[in-house]
């Protein structure tokens, strides 16, 4: 069975050597010194290794069941959930006014990667709850906040988001779920929602559904959508669960992966609901939840790559197979370990360089969210809004690819369920689909985010890279191996953006046909920037006489690999983008 050990040392490097967290002028960051973050991350690692990881295969094999209207989670999940709750992990970054610990989102993002790597399906239960908490916290009335948030912070009550219907997913303007106003100010919610993660289960006392629906007589399409709080049990005046609401589970979806999470068809048959935010402004409120969820999903993609790589690396060091072409490296054994072979090294370096770069990208982005929320920093808000589709699309696409590479290291054993590697691939696959399929993320990036604010966030990003390169080009090794490749990649990204500006206005298909490549091009530039920043930090540590020289030397070698072997993909993406829409749109639909 696969094992998992939290990458605490690497996280500490990003938090303190690269981001220099405790010196940033963000409220709450002054407490994030090395000892404090180490204590948090190590404790997260312990419960992940000892409790969550052993349940990962259990959840995959047993799945969830629906018995007489009751959803049963896999064996051991409820006890683990209770332990997770009792440890205070559910409210790590939540508002202290409602029982949270008020720690920065950055720390929640780091622990979230650890927990998801150990057991992604399990972590979706508190993860969805956190998103629902955030939406109510941002858009709810004082009464709604007092009613729901304290129990959601502790996960005594859990939460969901209900968007998709059988006939509409991305195009939510087509939804049919109705919300009929009642004399007491509530609404009767009627309709069916599908693909509802953590839709129901036996681990909490209540489930608080956030449901998109249309109030009759409202505007057509997406402008007529409102958001409602629909509890599984109606909350009584003393804030305890009362009578059962008219919401039920129609069935549990049979899925490719994340079997331990209850993905439900939810039926609303005149259920009591309460308007969250304003009428016909449901998408505004829901996107508070979805944007947070998209960074969370990005980190899920990374997390599955992380645990898959960790196990593939151990296998490559242990499995004896063939001899090194340059001479035996294990002369006393019958063969050499897999890791001596260059193609296995290539695979492992692809994985390692992506994972460490993606981790830095995710944590840097989380720090931008903190700057936005805690400092009211508009530039940080604009930058993280620009990055959100890149994070979600690139990290999940690449994260899935890395689980496939890790599986391949095992050869035939990677395809056998006994070894557990296929679960990481199957679980990672959903990250490319939910919270907005990656093709939609690419369209959002090119169609909206790139030009948002008159293009200021994009220009600010280019300027940040330019200034960084200029400030760190005195060292010849850093200049040749990091700054020059980053400079080239940044220019390629700007070239692609300029192509969209020049051609997309005449024919939108010119931009949209290249949107997916642009998302990946942008992702590679972001990871290139992260690797350049990590290289500067590692070089500084070595020049300062750091004791653990192997760690910092390895960091530089891995970074050089990314810049030399992965970043050149930017040229391919530019070539595809600038070929325009003609090759993509050439065939009539009938000729496919």
PDB file of N, CA, C and O in Angstrom, residues 1-6 42-55 114-115 118 310:
ATOM      1  N   UNK A   1       0.841  -1.191   0.000  1.00  0.00           N
ATOM      2  CA  UNK A   1       0.000   0.000   0.000  1.00  0.00           C
ATOM      3  C   UNK A   1       0.878   1.243   0.000  1.00  0.00           C
ATOM      4  O   UNK A   1       1.888   1.296   0.705  1.00  0.00           O
ATOM      5  N   UNK A   2       0.529   2.263  -0.764  1.00  0.00           N
ATOM      6  CA  UNK A   2       1.343   3.484  -0.790  1.00  0.00           C
ATOM      7  C   UNK A   2       1.418   4.138   0.589  1.00  0.00           C
ATOM      8  O   UNK A   2       0.521   3.986   1.422  1.00  0.00           O
ATOM      9  N   UNK A   3       2.475   4.876   0.791  1.00  0.00           N
ATOM     10  CA  UNK A   3       2.652   5.626   2.037  1.00  0.00           C
ATOM     11  C   UNK A   3       2.771   7.107   1.712  1.00  0.00           C
ATOM     12  O   UNK A   3       2.905   7.493   0.544  1.00  0.00           O
ATOM     13  N   UNK A   4       2.721   7.945   2.740  1.00  0.00           N
ATOM     14  CA  UNK A   4       2.851   9.385   2.533  1.00  0.00           C
ATOM     15  C   UNK A   4       3.563  10.025   3.708  1.00  0.00           C
ATOM     16  O   UNK A   4       3.237   9.770   4.868  1.00  0.00           O
ATOM     17  N   UNK A   5       4.547  10.864   3.392  1.00  0.00           N
ATOM     18  CA  UNK A   5       5.231  11.691   4.381  1.00  0.00           C
ATOM     19  C   UNK A   5       5.161  13.136   3.905  1.00  0.00           C
ATOM     20  O   UNK A   5       5.522  13.430   2.757  1.00  0.00           O
ATOM     21  N   UNK A   6       4.693  14.008   4.742  1.00  0.00           N
ATOM     22  CA  UNK A   6       4.489  15.407   4.354  1.00  0.00           C
ATOM     23  C   UNK A   6       5.811  16.079   3.976  1.00  0.00           C
ATOM     24  O   UNK A   6       6.822  15.888   4.658  1.00  0.00           O
ATOM     25  N   UNK A  42       4.197  19.938  10.806  1.00  0.00           N
ATOM     26  CA  UNK A  42       4.577  18.611  11.293  1.00  0.00           C
ATOM     27  C   UNK A  42       3.386  17.887  11.913  1.00  0.00           C
ATOM     28  O   UNK A  42       3.219  16.673  11.734  1.00  0.00           O
ATOM     29  N   UNK A  43       2.547  18.631  12.634  1.00  0.00           N
ATOM     30  CA  UNK A  43       1.346  18.017  13.206  1.00  0.00           C
ATOM     31  C   UNK A  43       0.377  17.601  12.101  1.00  0.00           C
ATOM     32  O   UNK A  43      -0.249  16.543  12.174  1.00  0.00           O
ATOM     33  N   UNK A  44       0.255  18.456  11.083  1.00  0.00           N
ATOM     34  CA  UNK A  44      -0.577  18.097   9.933  1.00  0.00           C
ATOM     35  C   UNK A  44      -0.030  16.839   9.264  1.00  0.00           C
ATOM     36  O   UNK A  44      -0.791  15.967   8.822  1.00  0.00           O
ATOM     37  N   UNK A  45       1.291  16.751   9.177  1.00  0.00           N
ATOM     38  CA  UNK A  45       1.924  15.581   8.586  1.00  0.00           C
ATOM     39  C   UNK A  45       1.666  14.313   9.377  1.00  0.00           C
ATOM     40  O   UNK A  45       1.434  13.242   8.807  1.00  0.00           O
ATOM     41  N   UNK A  46       1.671  14.418  10.716  1.00  0.00           N
ATOM     42  CA  UNK A  46       1.463  13.236  11.555  1.00  0.00           C
ATOM     43  C   UNK A  46       0.069  12.646  11.367  1.00  0.00           C
ATOM     44  O   UNK A  46      -0.087  11.433  11.175  1.00  0.00           O
ATOM     45  N   UNK A  47      -0.950  13.499  11.450  1.00  0.00           N
ATOM     46  CA  UNK A  47      -2.307  12.976  11.311  1.00  0.00           C
ATOM     47  C   UNK A  47      -2.547  12.477   9.888  1.00  0.00           C
ATOM     48  O   UNK A  47      -3.277  11.514   9.666  1.00  0.00           O
ATOM     49  N   UNK A  48      -1.877  13.081   8.924  1.00  0.00           N
ATOM     50  CA  UNK A  48      -2.015  12.640   7.540  1.00  0.00           C
ATOM     51  C   UNK A  48      -1.382  11.268   7.335  1.00  0.00           C
ATOM     52  O   UNK A  48      -1.976  10.382   6.704  1.00  0.00           O
ATOM     53  N   UNK A  49      -0.171  11.097   7.853  1.00  0.00           N
ATOM     54  CA  UNK A  49       0.538   9.829   7.706  1.00  0.00           C
ATOM     55  C   UNK A  49      -0.121   8.706   8.490  1.00  0.00           C
ATOM     56  O   UNK A  49      -0.288   7.583   7.991  1.00  0.00           O
ATOM     57  N   UNK A  50      -0.508   9.006   9.728  1.00  0.00           N
ATOM     58  CA  UNK A  50      -0.995   7.962  10.637  1.00  0.00           C
ATOM     59  C   UNK A  50      -2.485   7.643  10.484  1.00  0.00           C
ATOM     60  O   UNK A  50      -2.902   6.515  10.722  1.00  0.00           O
ATOM     61  N   UNK A  51      -3.279   8.664  10.097  1.00  0.00           N
ATOM     62  CA  UNK A  51      -4.737   8.486  10.108  1.00  0.00           C
ATOM     63  C   UNK A  51      -5.341   8.519   8.707  1.00  0.00           C
ATOM     64  O   UNK A  51      -6.058   7.605   8.293  1.00  0.00           O
ATOM     65  N   UNK A  52      -5.051   9.587   7.957  1.00  0.00           N
ATOM     66  CA  UNK A  52      -5.737   9.781   6.677  1.00  0.00           C
ATOM     67  C   UNK A  52      -5.211   8.871   5.568  1.00  0.00           C
ATOM     68  O   UNK A  52      -5.993   8.293   4.804  1.00  0.00           O
ATOM     69  N   UNK A  53      -3.883   8.769   5.442  1.00  0.00           N
ATOM     70  CA  UNK A  53      -3.312   7.976   4.344  1.00  0.00           C
ATOM     71  C   UNK A  53      -3.734   6.506   4.392  1.00  0.00           C
ATOM     72  O   UNK A  53      -4.069   5.926   3.347  1.00  0.00           O
ATOM     73  N   UNK A  54      -3.747   5.852   5.565  1.00  0.00           N
ATOM     74  CA  UNK A  54      -4.185   4.450   5.585  1.00  0.00           C
ATOM     75  C   UNK A  54      -5.641   4.269   5.163  1.00  0.00           C
ATOM     76  O   UNK A  54      -6.021   3.175   4.732  1.00  0.00           O
ATOM     77  N   UNK A  55      -6.460   5.326   5.269  1.00  0.00           N
ATOM     78  CA  UNK A  55      -7.867   5.243   4.877  1.00  0.00           C
ATOM     79  C   UNK A  55      -8.083   5.535   3.395  1.00  0.00           C
ATOM     80  O   UNK A  55      -9.205   5.381   2.899  1.00  0.00           O
ATOM     81  N   UNK A 114      -1.052  18.991   2.231  1.00  0.00           N
ATOM     82  CA  UNK A 114      -0.649  17.810   2.998  1.00  0.00           C
ATOM     83  C   UNK A 114      -1.836  16.870   3.185  1.00  0.00           C
ATOM     84  O   UNK A 114      -1.749  15.654   2.914  1.00  0.00           O
ATOM     85  N   UNK A 115      -2.956  17.421   3.637  1.00  0.00           N
ATOM     86  CA  UNK A 115      -4.132  16.589   3.895  1.00  0.00           C
ATOM     87  C   UNK A 115      -4.659  15.932   2.622  1.00  0.00           C
ATOM     88  O   UNK A 115      -5.018  14.750   2.615  1.00  0.00           O
ATOM     89  N   UNK A 118      -2.670  12.991   1.392  1.00  0.00           N
ATOM     90  CA  UNK A 118      -2.906  11.781   2.176  1.00  0.00           C
ATOM     91  C   UNK A 118      -4.231  11.130   1.823  1.00  0.00           C
ATOM     92  O   UNK A 118      -4.331   9.896   1.771  1.00  0.00           O
ATOM     93  N   UNK A 310       6.307  10.586  -4.582  1.00  0.00           N
ATOM     94  CA  UNK A 310       6.979  10.081  -3.393  1.00  0.00           C
ATOM     95  C   UNK A 310       7.080   8.550  -3.426  1.00  0.00           C
ATOM     96  O   UNK A 310       8.127   7.968  -3.110  1.00  0.00           O
TER      97      UNK A 310
END
